[in-house]
PDB file of C-alpha atoms in Angstrom:
ATOM      1  CA  UNK H   1     -38.150  -2.666   5.457  1.00 42.00           C
ATOM      2  CA  UNK H   2     -35.810  -5.644   5.383  1.00 46.00           C
ATOM      3  CA  UNK H   3     -35.966  -5.842   1.577  1.00 50.00           C
ATOM      4  CA  UNK H   4     -35.125  -2.146   1.396  1.00 58.00           C
ATOM      5  CA  UNK H   5     -32.130  -2.691   3.669  1.00 75.00           C
ATOM      6  CA  UNK H   6     -30.869  -5.602   1.594  1.00 81.00           C
ATOM      7  CA  UNK H   7     -31.439  -3.605  -1.568  1.00 81.00           C
ATOM      8  CA  UNK H   8     -29.404  -0.751  -0.138  1.00 80.00           C
ATOM      9  CA  UNK H   9     -26.548  -3.079   0.800  1.00 85.00           C
ATOM     10  CA  UNK H  10     -26.602  -4.676  -2.661  1.00 86.00           C
ATOM     11  CA  UNK H  11     -26.501  -1.260  -4.339  1.00 88.00           C
ATOM     12  CA  UNK H  12     -23.622  -0.195  -2.123  1.00 88.00           C
ATOM     13  CA  UNK H  13     -21.663  -3.345  -2.983  1.00 89.00           C
ATOM     14  CA  UNK H  14     -22.305  -2.827  -6.697  1.00 92.00           C
ATOM     15  CA  UNK H  15     -21.205   0.795  -6.364  1.00 91.00           C
ATOM     16  CA  UNK H  16     -17.896  -0.249  -4.803  1.00 92.00           C
ATOM     17  CA  UNK H  17     -17.348  -2.948  -7.436  1.00 93.00           C
ATOM     18  CA  UNK H  18     -17.713  -0.328 -10.167  1.00 94.00           C
ATOM     19  CA  UNK H  19     -15.478   2.118  -8.292  1.00 94.00           C
ATOM     20  CA  UNK H  20     -12.714  -0.413  -7.747  1.00 95.00           C
ATOM     21  CA  UNK H  21     -12.815  -1.603 -11.354  1.00 96.00           C
ATOM     22  CA  UNK H  22     -12.759   1.992 -12.629  1.00 96.00           C
ATOM     23  CA  UNK H  23      -9.798   3.027 -10.475  1.00 97.00           C
ATOM     24  CA  UNK H  24      -7.957  -0.166 -11.380  1.00 97.00           C
ATOM     25  CA  UNK H  25      -8.493   0.721 -15.030  1.00 96.00           C
ATOM     26  CA  UNK H  26      -7.133   4.222 -14.428  1.00 97.00           C
ATOM     27  CA  UNK H  27      -4.082   2.752 -12.711  1.00 97.00           C
ATOM     28  CA  UNK H  28      -3.389   0.451 -15.669  1.00 96.00           C
ATOM     29  CA  UNK H  29      -4.102   3.215 -18.185  1.00 96.00           C
ATOM     30  CA  UNK H  30      -1.864   5.816 -16.573  1.00 96.00           C
ATOM     31  CA  UNK H  31       0.854   3.199 -16.104  1.00 96.00           C
ATOM     32  CA  UNK H  32       0.775   2.675 -19.874  1.00 96.00           C
ATOM     33  CA  UNK H  33       0.715   6.445 -20.393  1.00 93.00           C
ATOM     34  CA  UNK H  34       4.126   6.618 -18.747  1.00 91.00           C
ATOM     35  CA  UNK H  35       5.414   3.643 -20.695  1.00 92.00           C
ATOM     36  CA  UNK H  36       4.899   1.390 -17.635  1.00 92.00           C
ATOM     37  CA  UNK H  37       8.517   1.882 -16.519  1.00 94.00           C
ATOM     38  CA  UNK H  38       7.919   5.537 -15.612  1.00 95.00           C
ATOM     39  CA  UNK H  39       4.147   5.480 -15.297  1.00 95.00           C
ATOM     40  CA  UNK H  40       3.606   2.586 -12.888  1.00 97.00           C
ATOM     41  CA  UNK H  41       4.590   4.185  -9.572  1.00 97.00           C
ATOM     42  CA  UNK H  42       2.992   7.625 -10.179  1.00 97.00           C
ATOM     43  CA  UNK H  43      -0.235   5.850 -11.167  1.00 97.00           C
ATOM     44  CA  UNK H  44       0.021   3.665  -8.067  1.00 97.00           C
ATOM     45  CA  UNK H  45       0.379   6.726  -5.852  1.00 96.00           C
ATOM     46  CA  UNK H  46      -2.562   8.445  -7.557  1.00 97.00           C
ATOM     47  CA  UNK H  47      -4.667   5.354  -6.864  1.00 97.00           C
ATOM     48  CA  UNK H  48      -3.728   5.512  -3.174  1.00 97.00           C
ATOM     49  CA  UNK H  49      -4.783   9.185  -3.108  1.00 96.00           C
ATOM     50  CA  UNK H  50      -8.221   8.249  -4.429  1.00 96.00           C
ATOM     51  CA  UNK H  51      -8.540   5.368  -1.955  1.00 96.00           C
ATOM     52  CA  UNK H  52      -7.606   7.631   0.951  1.00 95.00           C
ATOM     53  CA  UNK H  53     -10.320  10.102   0.003  1.00 95.00           C
ATOM     54  CA  UNK H  54     -12.926   7.361  -0.306  1.00 94.00           C
ATOM     55  CA  UNK H  55     -11.902   5.733   2.972  1.00 92.00           C
ATOM     56  CA  UNK H  56     -12.256   9.135   4.657  1.00 92.00           C
ATOM     57  CA  UNK H  57     -15.721   9.560   3.065  1.00 90.00           C
ATOM     58  CA  UNK H  58     -14.596  12.391   0.790  1.00 91.00           C
ATOM     59  CA  UNK H  59     -16.770  12.220  -2.300  1.00 86.00           C
ATOM     60  CA  UNK H  60     -16.701  15.778  -3.674  1.00 86.00           C
ATOM     61  CA  UNK H  61     -14.038  15.458  -6.369  1.00 90.00           C
ATOM     62  CA  UNK H  62     -13.749  14.575 -10.039  1.00 92.00           C
ATOM     63  CA  UNK H  63     -12.010  11.228 -10.292  1.00 94.00           C
ATOM     64  CA  UNK H  64     -10.104  11.450 -13.586  1.00 95.00           C
ATOM     65  CA  UNK H  65      -8.859  15.064 -13.141  1.00 95.00           C
ATOM     66  CA  UNK H  66      -7.705  14.249  -9.595  1.00 96.00           C
ATOM     67  CA  UNK H  67      -5.965  11.091 -10.772  1.00 97.00           C
ATOM     68  CA  UNK H  68      -4.168  12.913 -13.573  1.00 96.00           C
ATOM     69  CA  UNK H  69      -3.175  15.836 -11.324  1.00 96.00           C
ATOM     70  CA  UNK H  70      -1.666  13.534  -8.693  1.00 95.00           C
ATOM     71  CA  UNK H  71       0.008  11.389 -11.357  1.00 96.00           C
ATOM     72  CA  UNK H  72       1.685  14.440 -12.880  1.00 95.00           C
ATOM     73  CA  UNK H  73       2.412  16.309  -9.636  1.00 94.00           C
ATOM     74  CA  UNK H  74       4.314  13.473  -7.926  1.00 94.00           C
ATOM     75  CA  UNK H  75       5.641  11.832 -11.098  1.00 96.00           C
ATOM     76  CA  UNK H  76       9.362  11.967 -10.291  1.00 95.00           C
ATOM     77  CA  UNK H  77       8.971  11.693  -6.531  1.00 94.00           C
ATOM     78  CA  UNK H  78       6.885   8.526  -6.895  1.00 95.00           C
ATOM     79  CA  UNK H  79       9.416   6.995  -9.288  1.00 97.00           C
ATOM     80  CA  UNK H  80      12.291   7.855  -6.958  1.00 95.00           C
ATOM     81  CA  UNK H  81      10.591   6.195  -4.006  1.00 95.00           C
ATOM     82  CA  UNK H  82       9.282   3.256  -6.020  1.00 96.00           C
ATOM     83  CA  UNK H  83      12.572   2.301  -7.603  1.00 97.00           C
ATOM     84  CA  UNK H  84      14.487   2.849  -4.371  1.00 96.00           C
ATOM     85  CA  UNK H  85      12.178   0.416  -2.575  1.00 96.00           C
ATOM     86  CA  UNK H  86      12.325  -2.003  -5.521  1.00 97.00           C
ATOM     87  CA  UNK H  87      16.133  -1.875  -5.486  1.00 97.00           C
ATOM     88  CA  UNK H  88      16.250  -2.587  -1.754  1.00 96.00           C
ATOM     89  CA  UNK H  89      14.078  -5.660  -2.245  1.00 96.00           C
ATOM     90  CA  UNK H  90      16.152  -6.862  -5.194  1.00 97.00           C
ATOM     91  CA  UNK H  91      19.397  -6.503  -3.204  1.00 97.00           C
ATOM     92  CA  UNK H  92      17.961  -8.408  -0.241  1.00 96.00           C
ATOM     93  CA  UNK H  93      16.722 -11.262  -2.431  1.00 96.00           C
ATOM     94  CA  UNK H  94      19.989 -11.407  -4.386  1.00 96.00           C
ATOM     95  CA  UNK H  95      22.037 -11.435  -1.178  1.00 94.00           C
ATOM     96  CA  UNK H  96      19.903 -14.252   0.208  1.00 94.00           C
ATOM     97  CA  UNK H  97      20.309 -16.341  -2.956  1.00 93.00           C
ATOM     98  CA  UNK H  98      24.087 -15.813  -2.949  1.00 92.00           C
ATOM     99  CA  UNK H  99      24.425 -16.676   0.745  1.00 91.00           C
ATOM    100  CA  UNK H 100      22.374 -19.853   0.312  1.00 89.00           C
ATOM    101  CA  UNK H 101      24.672 -20.991  -2.510  1.00 89.00           C
ATOM    102  CA  UNK H 102      27.859 -20.385  -0.539  1.00 85.00           C
ATOM    103  CA  UNK H 103      29.161 -22.477   2.323  1.00 76.00           C
ATOM    104  CA  UNK H 104      31.104 -20.445   4.865  1.00 79.00           C
ATOM    105  CA  UNK H 105      31.260 -20.049   8.606  1.00 80.00           C
ATOM    106  CA  UNK H 106      28.216 -18.129   9.768  1.00 83.00           C
ATOM    107  CA  UNK H 107      26.304 -18.481   6.494  1.00 84.00           C
ATOM    108  CA  UNK H 108      23.201 -19.773   8.302  1.00 89.00           C
ATOM    109  CA  UNK H 109      23.235 -16.784  10.643  1.00 91.00           C
ATOM    110  CA  UNK H 110      23.575 -14.387   7.707  1.00 92.00           C
ATOM    111  CA  UNK H 111      20.744 -16.173   5.881  1.00 92.00           C
ATOM    112  CA  UNK H 112      18.527 -15.923   8.972  1.00 93.00           C
ATOM    113  CA  UNK H 113      19.303 -12.204   9.233  1.00 95.00           C
ATOM    114  CA  UNK H 114      18.422 -11.678   5.568  1.00 95.00           C
ATOM    115  CA  UNK H 115      15.138 -13.552   6.045  1.00 96.00           C
ATOM    116  CA  UNK H 116      14.341 -11.231   8.946  1.00 96.00           C
ATOM    117  CA  UNK H 117      15.162  -8.244   6.737  1.00 95.00           C
ATOM    118  CA  UNK H 118      12.859  -9.596   4.008  1.00 96.00           C
ATOM    119  CA  UNK H 119      10.030 -10.006   6.522  1.00 95.00           C
ATOM    120  CA  UNK H 120      10.453  -6.400   7.665  1.00 94.00           C
ATOM    121  CA  UNK H 121      10.617  -5.356   4.009  1.00 96.00           C
ATOM    122  CA  UNK H 122       7.348  -7.171   3.312  1.00 95.00           C
ATOM    123  CA  UNK H 123       5.690  -5.459   6.275  1.00 94.00           C
ATOM    124  CA  UNK H 124       6.941  -2.118   5.021  1.00 95.00           C
ATOM    125  CA  UNK H 125       5.373  -2.723   1.601  1.00 95.00           C
ATOM    126  CA  UNK H 126       1.946  -2.977   3.232  1.00 95.00           C
ATOM    127  CA  UNK H 127       2.176   0.509   4.731  1.00 94.00           C
ATOM    128  CA  UNK H 128       4.359   2.445   2.323  1.00 95.00           C
ATOM    129  CA  UNK H 129       1.662   3.348  -0.231  1.00 94.00           C
ATOM    130  CA  UNK H 130      -0.852   4.827   2.236  1.00 94.00           C
ATOM    131  CA  UNK H 131       1.995   6.471   4.190  1.00 93.00           C
ATOM    132  CA  UNK H 132       3.383   8.125   1.051  1.00 93.00           C
ATOM    133  CA  UNK H 133       0.016   9.822   0.613  1.00 93.00           C
ATOM    134  CA  UNK H 134      -0.479  10.516   4.335  1.00 86.00           C
ATOM    135  CA  UNK H 135       3.019  11.991   4.856  1.00 84.00           C
ATOM    136  CA  UNK H 136       3.965  13.370   1.408  1.00 76.00           C
ATOM    137  CA  UNK H 137       6.497  15.981   2.533  1.00 75.00           C
ATOM    138  CA  UNK H 138       9.042  13.748   4.251  1.00 80.00           C
ATOM    139  CA  UNK H 139      12.385  13.294   2.513  1.00 87.00           C
ATOM    140  CA  UNK H 140      13.168   9.851   1.128  1.00 89.00           C
ATOM    141  CA  UNK H 141      15.486   8.172   3.611  1.00 88.00           C
ATOM    142  CA  UNK H 142      13.886   9.458   6.853  1.00 90.00           C
ATOM    143  CA  UNK H 143      10.555   8.388   5.355  1.00 91.00           C
ATOM    144  CA  UNK H 144      11.794   4.848   4.658  1.00 92.00           C
ATOM    145  CA  UNK H 145      13.318   4.567   8.133  1.00 89.00           C
ATOM    146  CA  UNK H 146      10.114   5.771   9.797  1.00 88.00           C
ATOM    147  CA  UNK H 147       7.927   3.424   7.746  1.00 90.00           C
ATOM    148  CA  UNK H 148      10.175   0.472   8.572  1.00 90.00           C
ATOM    149  CA  UNK H 149       9.900   1.210  12.305  1.00 88.00           C
ATOM    150  CA  UNK H 150       6.185   1.892  11.985  1.00 87.00           C
ATOM    151  CA  UNK H 151       5.547  -1.392  10.166  1.00 89.00           C
ATOM    152  CA  UNK H 152       7.367  -3.394  12.847  1.00 89.00           C
ATOM    153  CA  UNK H 153       5.387  -1.612  15.575  1.00 88.00           C
ATOM    154  CA  UNK H 154       2.042  -2.247  13.816  1.00 89.00           C
ATOM    155  CA  UNK H 155       2.078  -6.028  13.463  1.00 92.00           C
ATOM    156  CA  UNK H 156      -1.588  -6.428  14.418  1.00 92.00           C
ATOM    157  CA  UNK H 157      -2.648  -4.148  11.562  1.00 94.00           C
ATOM    158  CA  UNK H 158      -0.262  -5.931   9.193  1.00 94.00           C
ATOM    159  CA  UNK H 159      -1.867  -9.262  10.133  1.00 95.00           C
ATOM    160  CA  UNK H 160      -5.322  -7.851   9.357  1.00 95.00           C
ATOM    161  CA  UNK H 161      -4.077  -6.694   5.962  1.00 96.00           C
ATOM    162  CA  UNK H 162      -2.477 -10.067   5.348  1.00 94.00           C
ATOM    163  CA  UNK H 163      -5.719 -11.869   6.153  1.00 96.00           C
ATOM    164  CA  UNK H 164      -7.833  -9.837   3.741  1.00 95.00           C
ATOM    165  CA  UNK H 165      -5.163  -9.873   1.030  1.00 96.00           C
ATOM    166  CA  UNK H 166      -4.941 -13.666   1.338  1.00 96.00           C
ATOM    167  CA  UNK H 167      -8.690 -13.911   0.740  1.00 95.00           C
ATOM    168  CA  UNK H 168      -8.281 -11.706  -2.336  1.00 95.00           C
ATOM    169  CA  UNK H 169      -5.415 -13.878  -3.570  1.00 95.00           C
ATOM    170  CA  UNK H 170      -7.563 -16.998  -3.271  1.00 96.00           C
ATOM    171  CA  UNK H 171     -10.309 -15.208  -5.215  1.00 94.00           C
ATOM    172  CA  UNK H 172      -7.864 -14.225  -7.959  1.00 95.00           C
ATOM    173  CA  UNK H 173      -6.553 -17.795  -8.215  1.00 96.00           C
ATOM    174  CA  UNK H 174     -10.108 -19.115  -8.559  1.00 96.00           C
ATOM    175  CA  UNK H 175     -11.179 -16.321 -10.925  1.00 94.00           C
ATOM    176  CA  UNK H 176      -8.063 -15.035 -12.780  1.00 94.00           C
ATOM    177  CA  UNK H 177      -9.873 -12.249 -14.710  1.00 94.00           C
ATOM    178  CA  UNK H 178     -10.762 -10.665 -11.358  1.00 94.00           C
ATOM    179  CA  UNK H 179      -7.056 -10.003 -10.777  1.00 94.00           C
ATOM    180  CA  UNK H 180      -6.931  -7.883 -13.935  1.00 93.00           C
ATOM    181  CA  UNK H 181     -10.042  -5.914 -12.964  1.00 94.00           C
ATOM    182  CA  UNK H 182      -9.452  -5.503  -9.226  1.00 95.00           C
ATOM    183  CA  UNK H 183      -5.888  -6.575  -8.353  1.00 94.00           C
ATOM    184  CA  UNK H 184      -4.348  -3.157  -7.792  1.00 95.00           C
ATOM    185  CA  UNK H 185      -7.404  -1.341  -6.480  1.00 96.00           C
ATOM    186  CA  UNK H 186      -8.289  -4.017  -3.911  1.00 96.00           C
ATOM    187  CA  UNK H 187      -4.717  -4.013  -2.593  1.00 96.00           C
ATOM    188  CA  UNK H 188      -4.794  -0.207  -2.355  1.00 96.00           C
ATOM    189  CA  UNK H 189      -8.228  -0.141  -0.714  1.00 96.00           C
ATOM    190  CA  UNK H 190      -7.406  -2.776   1.927  1.00 96.00           C
ATOM    191  CA  UNK H 191      -4.010  -1.354   2.863  1.00 96.00           C
ATOM    192  CA  UNK H 192      -5.319   2.226   2.931  1.00 96.00           C
ATOM    193  CA  UNK H 193      -8.377   1.354   5.013  1.00 94.00           C
ATOM    194  CA  UNK H 194      -6.335  -0.506   7.636  1.00 94.00           C
ATOM    195  CA  UNK H 195      -3.393   1.928   7.569  1.00 93.00           C
ATOM    196  CA  UNK H 196      -5.650   4.894   8.310  1.00 92.00           C
ATOM    197  CA  UNK H 197      -6.786   3.135  11.489  1.00 90.00           C
ATOM    198  CA  UNK H 198      -3.148   2.540  12.406  1.00 88.00           C
ATOM    199  CA  UNK H 199      -2.222   6.177  11.708  1.00 85.00           C
ATOM    200  CA  UNK H 200      -5.161   7.322  13.824  1.00 84.00           C
ATOM    201  CA  UNK H 201      -4.019   5.129  16.718  1.00 81.00           C
ATOM    202  CA  UNK H 202      -0.480   6.496  16.463  1.00 72.00           C
ATOM    203  CA  UNK H 203      -1.724  10.094  16.481  1.00 69.00           C
ATOM    204  CA  UNK H 204      -3.832   9.359  19.564  1.00 68.00           C
ATOM    205  CA  UNK H 205      -0.801   7.875  21.347  1.00 57.00           C
ATOM    206  CA  UNK H 206       1.282  10.932  20.453  1.00 52.00           C
ATOM    207  CA  UNK H 207      -1.447  13.285  21.717  1.00 51.00           C
ATOM    208  CA  UNK H 208      -1.755  11.303  24.953  1.00 52.00           C
ATOM    209  CA  UNK H 209       2.018  11.401  25.485  1.00 48.00           C
ATOM    210  CA  UNK H 210       2.159  15.139  24.866  1.00 48.00           C
ATOM    211  CA  UNK H 211      -0.697  15.751  27.306  1.00 49.00           C
ATOM    212  CA  UNK H 212       1.044  13.633  29.957  1.00 46.00           C
ATOM    213  CA  UNK H 213       4.286  15.563  29.485  1.00 49.00           C
ATOM    214  CA  UNK H 214       2.403  18.849  29.775  1.00 52.00           C
ATOM    215  CA  UNK H 215       0.810  17.755  33.058  1.00 52.00           C
TER     216      UNK H 215
END
C-alpha cells in the first residue's frame, strides 16, 4: 500500500516535470515564431492560460492548439501590455540611476521614493501574468492601476511567491540547464497557483461585503 502511494507520487512528479518542460518549450518556440520581439509576450500569456487551466484541474484540452489559439488571439494586446510594463520599469530604473548620479537638495528623498516605486513594480510583476488571464477584458491603464493596488494589498501572497521563486533561482544557479528547461514554466506555475488563491480570497471578501450591505 505504501509502495503504491509512493509510486503514485513519483509518477505525478514525473508527469509535472514533463508538463513544465513541454510548456516551457512551447513558450520558447512561439517566442521565436514571433521573432522574439513580437512573440515573447503573446507566448508568455499563452503559457499563463495553460497554467491557469492546470491549476484549476482542467485537463480536457489539446495543449498545442490551445497555446497557438491564445498566442494568436491576444497577440497585439499582450505586446501592448508587455511593452508598456517593460517601459515603466525601464523609466523607473533610468530615473533612479540619474538621481543617484546627481547631487541636489532632496535627491535622497527622490531616490527613496523611486526605490519604493521599484518595489511596488516588482510586486506587480508577480501578479500581472495570472491577472491578465483572469481579467482579460479590462482596458490597459485601469488594469495596471488595479494590479498595482492589488499587489500592495496582497503582500503575504507575494512573500509566498518570493520564497518559492528563490528556491527555484538557487536550483537554476546550481543546475543552469534547468533554467532553460523550466525557467519560464516554473515562474508561471508558481505565480498562477498562488495568485488564484489570492483572487479567490478577494472574491470572498467582495461577496461578504455585498452581503453585509444587503443586510
